[in-house]
């Protein structure tokens, strides 16, 4: 039987439990028509690049499927009928990917990076800083900068216009 990767997007206002129930329903359809699901991954709620049917976010779910084309046609038909499914895409592949998908590896990598960095807003002890400097200090700093600027040479001849 052919192998497929199938991703569908569910509306943001449905719960994760309802998305799992929809996945279970689709799994039942595929298994009823002689196929099997090798792997399911729930990627969570993610922002969309553009609005789809007035939704800015969606629940993403991946299904790795080993099923006849008729089973997939039925799954897609049911997804078109279901109002909670915003979009879906099915891609035929030569072999199914073992282990976590690229999206799940990205999530794990992001978590590891956040763990290494610690709290996002924790910048450590940076010493005592005031929001405003004294105006006299600012003037002195400006005078120092002006004295360090290179002076124009007086020997240079001005450009002549002809």
Short mmCIF file of N, CA and C in Angstrom, two decimals, residues 33-158:
data_model
loop_
_atom_site.label_atom_id
_atom_site.label_comp_id
_atom_site.label_asym_id
_atom_site.label_seq_id
_atom_site.Cartn_x
_atom_site.Cartn_y
_atom_site.Cartn_z
N UNK A 33 -11.12 0.95 6.35
CA UNK A 33 -10.97 0.73 4.91
C UNK A 33 -9.65 0.02 4.58
N UNK A 34 -9.05 -0.63 5.57
CA UNK A 34 -7.90 -1.48 5.30
C UNK A 34 -6.54 -0.82 5.43
N UNK A 35 -6.45 0.33 6.03
CA UNK A 35 -5.16 0.99 6.19
C UNK A 35 -4.72 0.98 7.64
N UNK A 36 -3.58 1.57 7.89
CA UNK A 36 -3.14 1.70 9.29
C UNK A 36 -2.39 3.02 9.46
N UNK A 37 -2.42 3.52 10.69
CA UNK A 37 -1.73 4.76 11.04
C UNK A 37 -0.42 4.37 11.69
N UNK A 38 0.69 4.79 11.11
CA UNK A 38 2.00 4.46 11.67
C UNK A 38 2.34 5.39 12.83
N UNK A 39 1.97 6.66 12.72
CA UNK A 39 2.32 7.62 13.77
C UNK A 39 1.36 8.81 13.72
N UNK A 40 1.04 9.35 14.89
CA UNK A 40 0.30 10.60 14.97
C UNK A 40 1.09 11.55 15.84
N UNK A 41 1.15 12.81 15.44
CA UNK A 41 1.82 13.84 16.22
C UNK A 41 0.92 15.06 16.30
N UNK A 42 0.70 15.52 17.52
CA UNK A 42 -0.03 16.76 17.73
C UNK A 42 1.00 17.85 17.93
N UNK A 43 1.06 18.82 17.02
CA UNK A 43 2.08 19.87 17.05
C UNK A 43 1.65 21.06 17.89
N UNK A 44 0.41 21.10 18.31
CA UNK A 44 -0.06 22.20 19.15
C UNK A 44 -0.70 23.32 18.35
N UNK A 45 -1.00 24.39 19.06
CA UNK A 45 -1.60 25.57 18.43
C UNK A 45 -0.48 26.47 17.93
N UNK A 46 -0.52 26.80 16.66
CA UNK A 46 0.52 27.64 16.06
C UNK A 46 -0.14 28.79 15.30
N UNK A 47 0.60 29.88 15.18
CA UNK A 47 0.11 31.03 14.42
C UNK A 47 0.17 30.73 12.93
N UNK A 48 -0.82 31.20 12.22
CA UNK A 48 -0.85 31.04 10.77
C UNK A 48 -0.20 32.24 10.10
N UNK A 49 0.34 32.05 8.94
CA UNK A 49 0.96 33.15 8.20
C UNK A 49 -0.07 34.15 7.71
N UNK A 50 -1.27 33.66 7.45
CA UNK A 50 -2.36 34.52 7.01
C UNK A 50 -3.66 33.94 7.54
N UNK A 51 -4.70 34.75 7.57
CA UNK A 51 -5.97 34.29 8.11
C UNK A 51 -6.61 33.27 7.18
N UNK A 52 -7.14 32.22 7.77
CA UNK A 52 -7.89 31.21 7.04
C UNK A 52 -9.26 31.14 7.69
N UNK A 53 -10.29 31.49 6.95
CA UNK A 53 -11.66 31.50 7.46
C UNK A 53 -11.74 32.22 8.81
N UNK A 54 -11.15 33.40 8.85
CA UNK A 54 -11.18 34.30 10.01
C UNK A 54 -10.43 33.75 11.23
N UNK A 55 -9.53 32.80 11.02
CA UNK A 55 -8.73 32.24 12.12
C UNK A 55 -7.28 32.65 11.93
N UNK A 56 -6.65 33.09 13.01
CA UNK A 56 -5.24 33.48 12.98
C UNK A 56 -4.33 32.40 13.53
N UNK A 57 -4.91 31.42 14.24
CA UNK A 57 -4.16 30.30 14.80
C UNK A 57 -4.90 29.02 14.50
N UNK A 58 -4.18 27.88 14.63
CA UNK A 58 -4.82 26.59 14.37
C UNK A 58 -4.07 25.49 15.11
N UNK A 59 -4.79 24.40 15.38
CA UNK A 59 -4.19 23.18 15.93
C UNK A 59 -3.62 22.39 14.75
N UNK A 60 -2.36 22.00 14.82
CA UNK A 60 -1.71 21.24 13.76
C UNK A 60 -1.56 19.78 14.19
N UNK A 61 -1.90 18.85 13.31
CA UNK A 61 -1.75 17.42 13.59
C UNK A 61 -1.20 16.71 12.36
N UNK A 62 -0.21 15.84 12.59
CA UNK A 62 0.41 15.05 11.52
C UNK A 62 -0.01 13.60 11.68
N UNK A 63 -0.35 12.95 10.57
CA UNK A 63 -0.63 11.52 10.55
C UNK A 63 0.26 10.87 9.51
N UNK A 64 1.00 9.83 9.89
CA UNK A 64 1.74 9.01 8.93
C UNK A 64 0.85 7.81 8.63
N UNK A 65 0.48 7.66 7.36
CA UNK A 65 -0.56 6.71 6.97
C UNK A 65 -0.02 5.70 5.97
N UNK A 66 -0.42 4.43 6.17
CA UNK A 66 -0.15 3.36 5.21
C UNK A 66 -1.53 2.81 4.84
N UNK A 67 -2.09 3.30 3.72
CA UNK A 67 -3.47 2.97 3.39
C UNK A 67 -3.70 3.02 1.88
N UNK A 68 -4.75 2.35 1.42
CA UNK A 68 -5.10 2.46 0.00
C UNK A 68 -5.64 3.86 -0.32
N UNK A 69 -5.54 4.28 -1.57
CA UNK A 69 -6.01 5.62 -1.94
C UNK A 69 -7.48 5.87 -1.62
N UNK A 70 -8.32 4.85 -1.66
CA UNK A 70 -9.74 5.02 -1.38
C UNK A 70 -9.95 5.46 0.08
N UNK A 71 -9.14 4.94 0.98
CA UNK A 71 -9.26 5.32 2.39
C UNK A 71 -8.91 6.79 2.57
N UNK A 72 -7.86 7.23 1.89
CA UNK A 72 -7.46 8.62 2.00
C UNK A 72 -8.49 9.56 1.37
N UNK A 73 -9.09 9.12 0.28
CA UNK A 73 -10.13 9.92 -0.35
C UNK A 73 -11.32 10.12 0.61
N UNK A 74 -11.65 9.08 1.36
CA UNK A 74 -12.75 9.18 2.32
C UNK A 74 -12.38 10.11 3.47
N UNK A 75 -11.14 10.04 3.95
CA UNK A 75 -10.69 10.93 5.03
C UNK A 75 -10.77 12.39 4.57
N UNK A 76 -10.29 12.66 3.37
CA UNK A 76 -10.32 14.03 2.84
C UNK A 76 -11.76 14.51 2.64
N UNK A 77 -12.64 13.61 2.21
CA UNK A 77 -14.05 13.98 2.05
C UNK A 77 -14.65 14.38 3.38
N UNK A 78 -14.35 13.62 4.43
CA UNK A 78 -14.89 13.94 5.76
C UNK A 78 -14.28 15.23 6.31
N UNK A 79 -13.03 15.50 5.98
CA UNK A 79 -12.42 16.75 6.43
C UNK A 79 -13.03 17.95 5.72
N UNK A 80 -13.42 17.79 4.46
CA UNK A 80 -14.09 18.88 3.75
C UNK A 80 -15.45 19.18 4.38
N UNK A 81 -16.12 18.15 4.86
CA UNK A 81 -17.45 18.32 5.47
C UNK A 81 -17.33 18.96 6.85
N UNK A 82 -16.30 18.58 7.61
CA UNK A 82 -16.14 19.03 8.99
C UNK A 82 -15.78 20.51 9.04
N UNK A 83 -16.55 21.29 9.78
CA UNK A 83 -16.32 22.73 9.88
C UNK A 83 -15.10 23.08 10.72
N UNK A 84 -14.69 22.15 11.59
CA UNK A 84 -13.53 22.42 12.45
C UNK A 84 -12.21 22.31 11.71
N UNK A 85 -12.17 21.65 10.59
CA UNK A 85 -10.93 21.48 9.82
C UNK A 85 -10.81 22.66 8.85
N UNK A 86 -9.73 23.43 9.03
CA UNK A 86 -9.52 24.59 8.16
C UNK A 86 -8.84 24.19 6.86
N UNK A 87 -7.77 23.41 6.96
CA UNK A 87 -7.00 22.98 5.78
C UNK A 87 -6.45 21.60 6.04
N UNK A 88 -6.09 20.91 4.96
CA UNK A 88 -5.38 19.65 5.07
C UNK A 88 -4.51 19.49 3.84
N UNK A 89 -3.47 18.69 3.99
CA UNK A 89 -2.61 18.36 2.86
C UNK A 89 -2.14 16.92 3.03
N UNK A 90 -2.14 16.20 1.93
CA UNK A 90 -1.68 14.82 1.93
C UNK A 90 -0.58 14.69 0.89
N UNK A 91 0.53 14.12 1.32
CA UNK A 91 1.67 13.95 0.42
C UNK A 91 2.06 12.49 0.41
N UNK A 92 2.21 11.94 -0.78
CA UNK A 92 2.67 10.55 -0.90
C UNK A 92 4.18 10.54 -0.77
N UNK A 93 4.70 9.64 0.07
CA UNK A 93 6.13 9.54 0.31
C UNK A 93 6.61 8.13 -0.01
N UNK A 94 7.91 8.01 -0.26
CA UNK A 94 8.48 6.69 -0.53
C UNK A 94 8.61 5.87 0.74
N UNK A 95 8.99 6.53 1.83
CA UNK A 95 9.07 5.84 3.12
C UNK A 95 8.70 6.82 4.22
N UNK A 96 8.15 6.27 5.29
CA UNK A 96 7.73 7.11 6.41
C UNK A 96 8.95 7.42 7.28
N UNK A 97 8.95 8.62 7.81
CA UNK A 97 10.05 9.08 8.66
C UNK A 97 9.97 8.41 10.03
N UNK A 98 11.07 7.83 10.45
CA UNK A 98 11.12 7.22 11.78
C UNK A 98 11.45 8.28 12.81
N UNK A 99 10.99 8.11 14.02
CA UNK A 99 11.29 9.07 15.07
C UNK A 99 10.44 10.32 14.94
N UNK A 100 10.78 11.35 15.72
CA UNK A 100 9.98 12.58 15.68
C UNK A 100 10.17 13.34 14.37
N UNK A 101 9.12 14.03 13.96
CA UNK A 101 9.18 14.82 12.73
C UNK A 101 10.02 16.07 12.95
N UNK A 102 10.26 16.81 11.90
CA UNK A 102 11.08 18.03 11.98
C UNK A 102 10.44 19.05 12.93
N UNK A 103 9.14 19.14 12.95
CA UNK A 103 8.46 20.10 13.83
C UNK A 103 8.67 19.73 15.30
N UNK A 104 8.62 18.45 15.62
CA UNK A 104 8.82 18.02 17.00
C UNK A 104 10.29 18.19 17.41
N UNK A 105 11.21 17.95 16.49
CA UNK A 105 12.63 18.16 16.81
C UNK A 105 12.88 19.64 17.07
N UNK A 106 12.19 20.51 16.32
CA UNK A 106 12.34 21.95 16.52
C UNK A 106 11.84 22.36 17.90
N UNK A 107 10.71 21.79 18.32
CA UNK A 107 10.15 22.10 19.63
C UNK A 107 11.12 21.65 20.72
N UNK A 108 11.69 20.44 20.57
CA UNK A 108 12.65 19.95 21.56
C UNK A 108 13.89 20.83 21.60
N UNK A 109 14.37 21.24 20.44
CA UNK A 109 15.56 22.09 20.38
C UNK A 109 15.29 23.44 21.04
N UNK A 110 14.11 24.00 20.81
CA UNK A 110 13.76 25.27 21.43
C UNK A 110 13.68 25.14 22.94
N UNK A 111 13.12 24.02 23.42
CA UNK A 111 13.04 23.80 24.87
C UNK A 111 14.43 23.70 25.48
N UNK A 112 15.32 22.96 24.82
CA UNK A 112 16.69 22.82 25.33
C UNK A 112 17.38 24.18 25.38
N UNK A 113 17.19 24.98 24.35
CA UNK A 113 17.81 26.30 24.31
C UNK A 113 17.29 27.17 25.45
N UNK A 114 15.99 27.12 25.69
CA UNK A 114 15.41 27.90 26.78
C UNK A 114 15.92 27.42 28.13
N UNK A 115 16.11 26.11 28.28
CA UNK A 115 16.64 25.59 29.54
C UNK A 115 18.06 26.07 29.78
N UNK A 116 18.86 26.13 28.73
CA UNK A 116 20.24 26.60 28.88
C UNK A 116 20.28 28.07 29.24
N UNK A 117 19.40 28.86 28.65
CA UNK A 117 19.42 30.31 28.87
C UNK A 117 18.80 30.69 30.19
N UNK A 118 17.97 29.86 30.74
CA UNK A 118 17.30 30.21 31.98
C UNK A 118 16.11 31.11 31.68
N UNK A 119 15.75 31.90 32.68
CA UNK A 119 14.61 32.79 32.51
C UNK A 119 14.91 33.81 31.43
N UNK A 120 13.96 34.04 30.60
CA UNK A 120 14.15 34.91 29.44
C UNK A 120 14.54 36.33 29.84
N UNK A 121 13.99 36.81 30.94
CA UNK A 121 14.22 38.18 31.33
C UNK A 121 15.28 38.32 32.41
N UNK A 122 15.88 37.23 32.81
CA UNK A 122 16.93 37.26 33.83
C UNK A 122 18.23 37.66 33.15
N UNK A 123 18.70 38.85 33.40
CA UNK A 123 19.91 39.33 32.75
C UNK A 123 21.08 39.36 33.73
N UNK A 124 20.87 38.84 34.93
CA UNK A 124 21.94 38.81 35.91
C UNK A 124 22.14 40.18 36.53
N UNK A 125 23.15 40.27 37.40
CA UNK A 125 23.43 41.53 38.07
C UNK A 125 24.20 42.43 37.12
N UNK A 126 23.62 43.55 36.77
CA UNK A 126 24.27 44.46 35.83
C UNK A 126 24.74 45.72 36.54
N UNK A 127 24.77 45.67 37.84
CA UNK A 127 25.22 46.84 38.58
C UNK A 127 24.10 47.84 38.71
N UNK A 128 24.39 48.89 39.44
CA UNK A 128 23.37 49.91 39.65
C UNK A 128 23.33 50.83 38.45
N UNK A 129 22.16 50.99 37.88
CA UNK A 129 22.01 51.85 36.70
C UNK A 129 20.90 52.84 36.99
N UNK A 130 21.14 54.07 36.60
CA UNK A 130 20.09 55.06 36.77
C UNK A 130 19.47 55.32 35.40
N UNK A 131 18.22 55.71 35.43
CA UNK A 131 17.52 55.96 34.18
C UNK A 131 17.94 57.29 33.56
N UNK A 132 18.33 58.25 34.39
CA UNK A 132 18.72 59.56 33.89
C UNK A 132 20.12 59.88 34.35
N UNK A 133 20.91 60.34 33.45
CA UNK A 133 22.22 60.81 33.86
C UNK A 133 22.13 62.27 34.22
N UNK A 134 23.05 62.70 35.01
CA UNK A 134 23.08 64.10 35.38
C UNK A 134 23.40 64.93 34.14
N UNK A 135 22.77 66.04 33.98
CA UNK A 135 22.98 66.86 32.78
C UNK A 135 24.42 67.35 32.67
N UNK A 136 25.02 67.66 33.82
CA UNK A 136 26.41 68.12 33.78
C UNK A 136 27.32 67.03 33.24
N UNK A 137 27.07 65.78 33.65
CA UNK A 137 27.88 64.67 33.15
C UNK A 137 27.72 64.53 31.65
N UNK A 138 26.49 64.74 31.15
CA UNK A 138 26.24 64.62 29.73
C UNK A 138 26.99 65.70 28.95
N UNK A 139 27.03 66.92 29.48
CA UNK A 139 27.75 68.00 28.80
C UNK A 139 29.24 67.71 28.76
N UNK A 140 29.75 67.21 29.87
CA UNK A 140 31.18 66.88 29.89
C UNK A 140 31.49 65.81 28.86
N UNK A 141 30.63 64.83 28.76
CA UNK A 141 30.85 63.77 27.78
C UNK A 141 30.83 64.31 26.36
N UNK A 142 29.94 65.26 26.09
CA UNK A 142 29.85 65.84 24.76
C UNK A 142 31.12 66.63 24.44
N UNK A 143 31.62 67.38 25.42
CA UNK A 143 32.84 68.15 25.20
C UNK A 143 34.02 67.23 24.93
N UNK A 144 34.08 66.11 25.65
CA UNK A 144 35.15 65.15 25.42
C UNK A 144 35.09 64.59 24.01
N UNK A 145 33.89 64.27 23.54
CA UNK A 145 33.75 63.72 22.20
C UNK A 145 34.14 64.75 21.15
N UNK A 146 33.77 66.00 21.36
CA UNK A 146 34.11 67.04 20.40
C UNK A 146 35.61 67.26 20.33
N UNK A 147 36.29 67.15 21.46
CA UNK A 147 37.74 67.37 21.45
C UNK A 147 38.46 66.22 20.76
N UNK A 148 37.85 65.04 20.69
CA UNK A 148 38.49 63.89 20.05
C UNK A 148 38.24 63.84 18.55
N UNK A 149 37.35 64.65 18.03
CA UNK A 149 37.06 64.63 16.60
C UNK A 149 38.27 65.14 15.82
N UNK A 150 38.56 64.55 14.68
CA UNK A 150 39.68 65.06 13.87
C UNK A 150 39.34 66.42 13.29
N UNK A 151 40.28 67.29 13.37
CA UNK A 151 40.06 68.64 12.84
C UNK A 151 40.38 68.65 11.36
N UNK A 152 39.64 69.48 10.64
CA UNK A 152 39.91 69.61 9.21
C UNK A 152 41.23 70.33 9.02
N UNK A 153 41.97 69.87 8.08
CA UNK A 153 43.27 70.51 7.84
C UNK A 153 43.05 71.82 7.12
N UNK A 154 43.82 72.79 7.51
CA UNK A 154 43.69 74.11 6.91
C UNK A 154 44.45 74.20 5.60
N UNK A 155 45.37 73.26 5.38
CA UNK A 155 46.20 73.31 4.15
C UNK A 155 45.41 72.88 2.93
N UNK A 156 44.32 72.16 3.13
CA UNK A 156 43.58 71.67 1.99
C UNK A 156 42.97 72.82 1.23
N UNK A 157 43.07 72.77 -0.07
CA UNK A 157 42.53 73.84 -0.90
C UNK A 157 41.05 73.56 -1.15
N UNK A 158 40.24 74.59 -1.10
CA UNK A 158 38.82 74.37 -1.37
C UNK A 158 38.61 74.01 -2.83
#
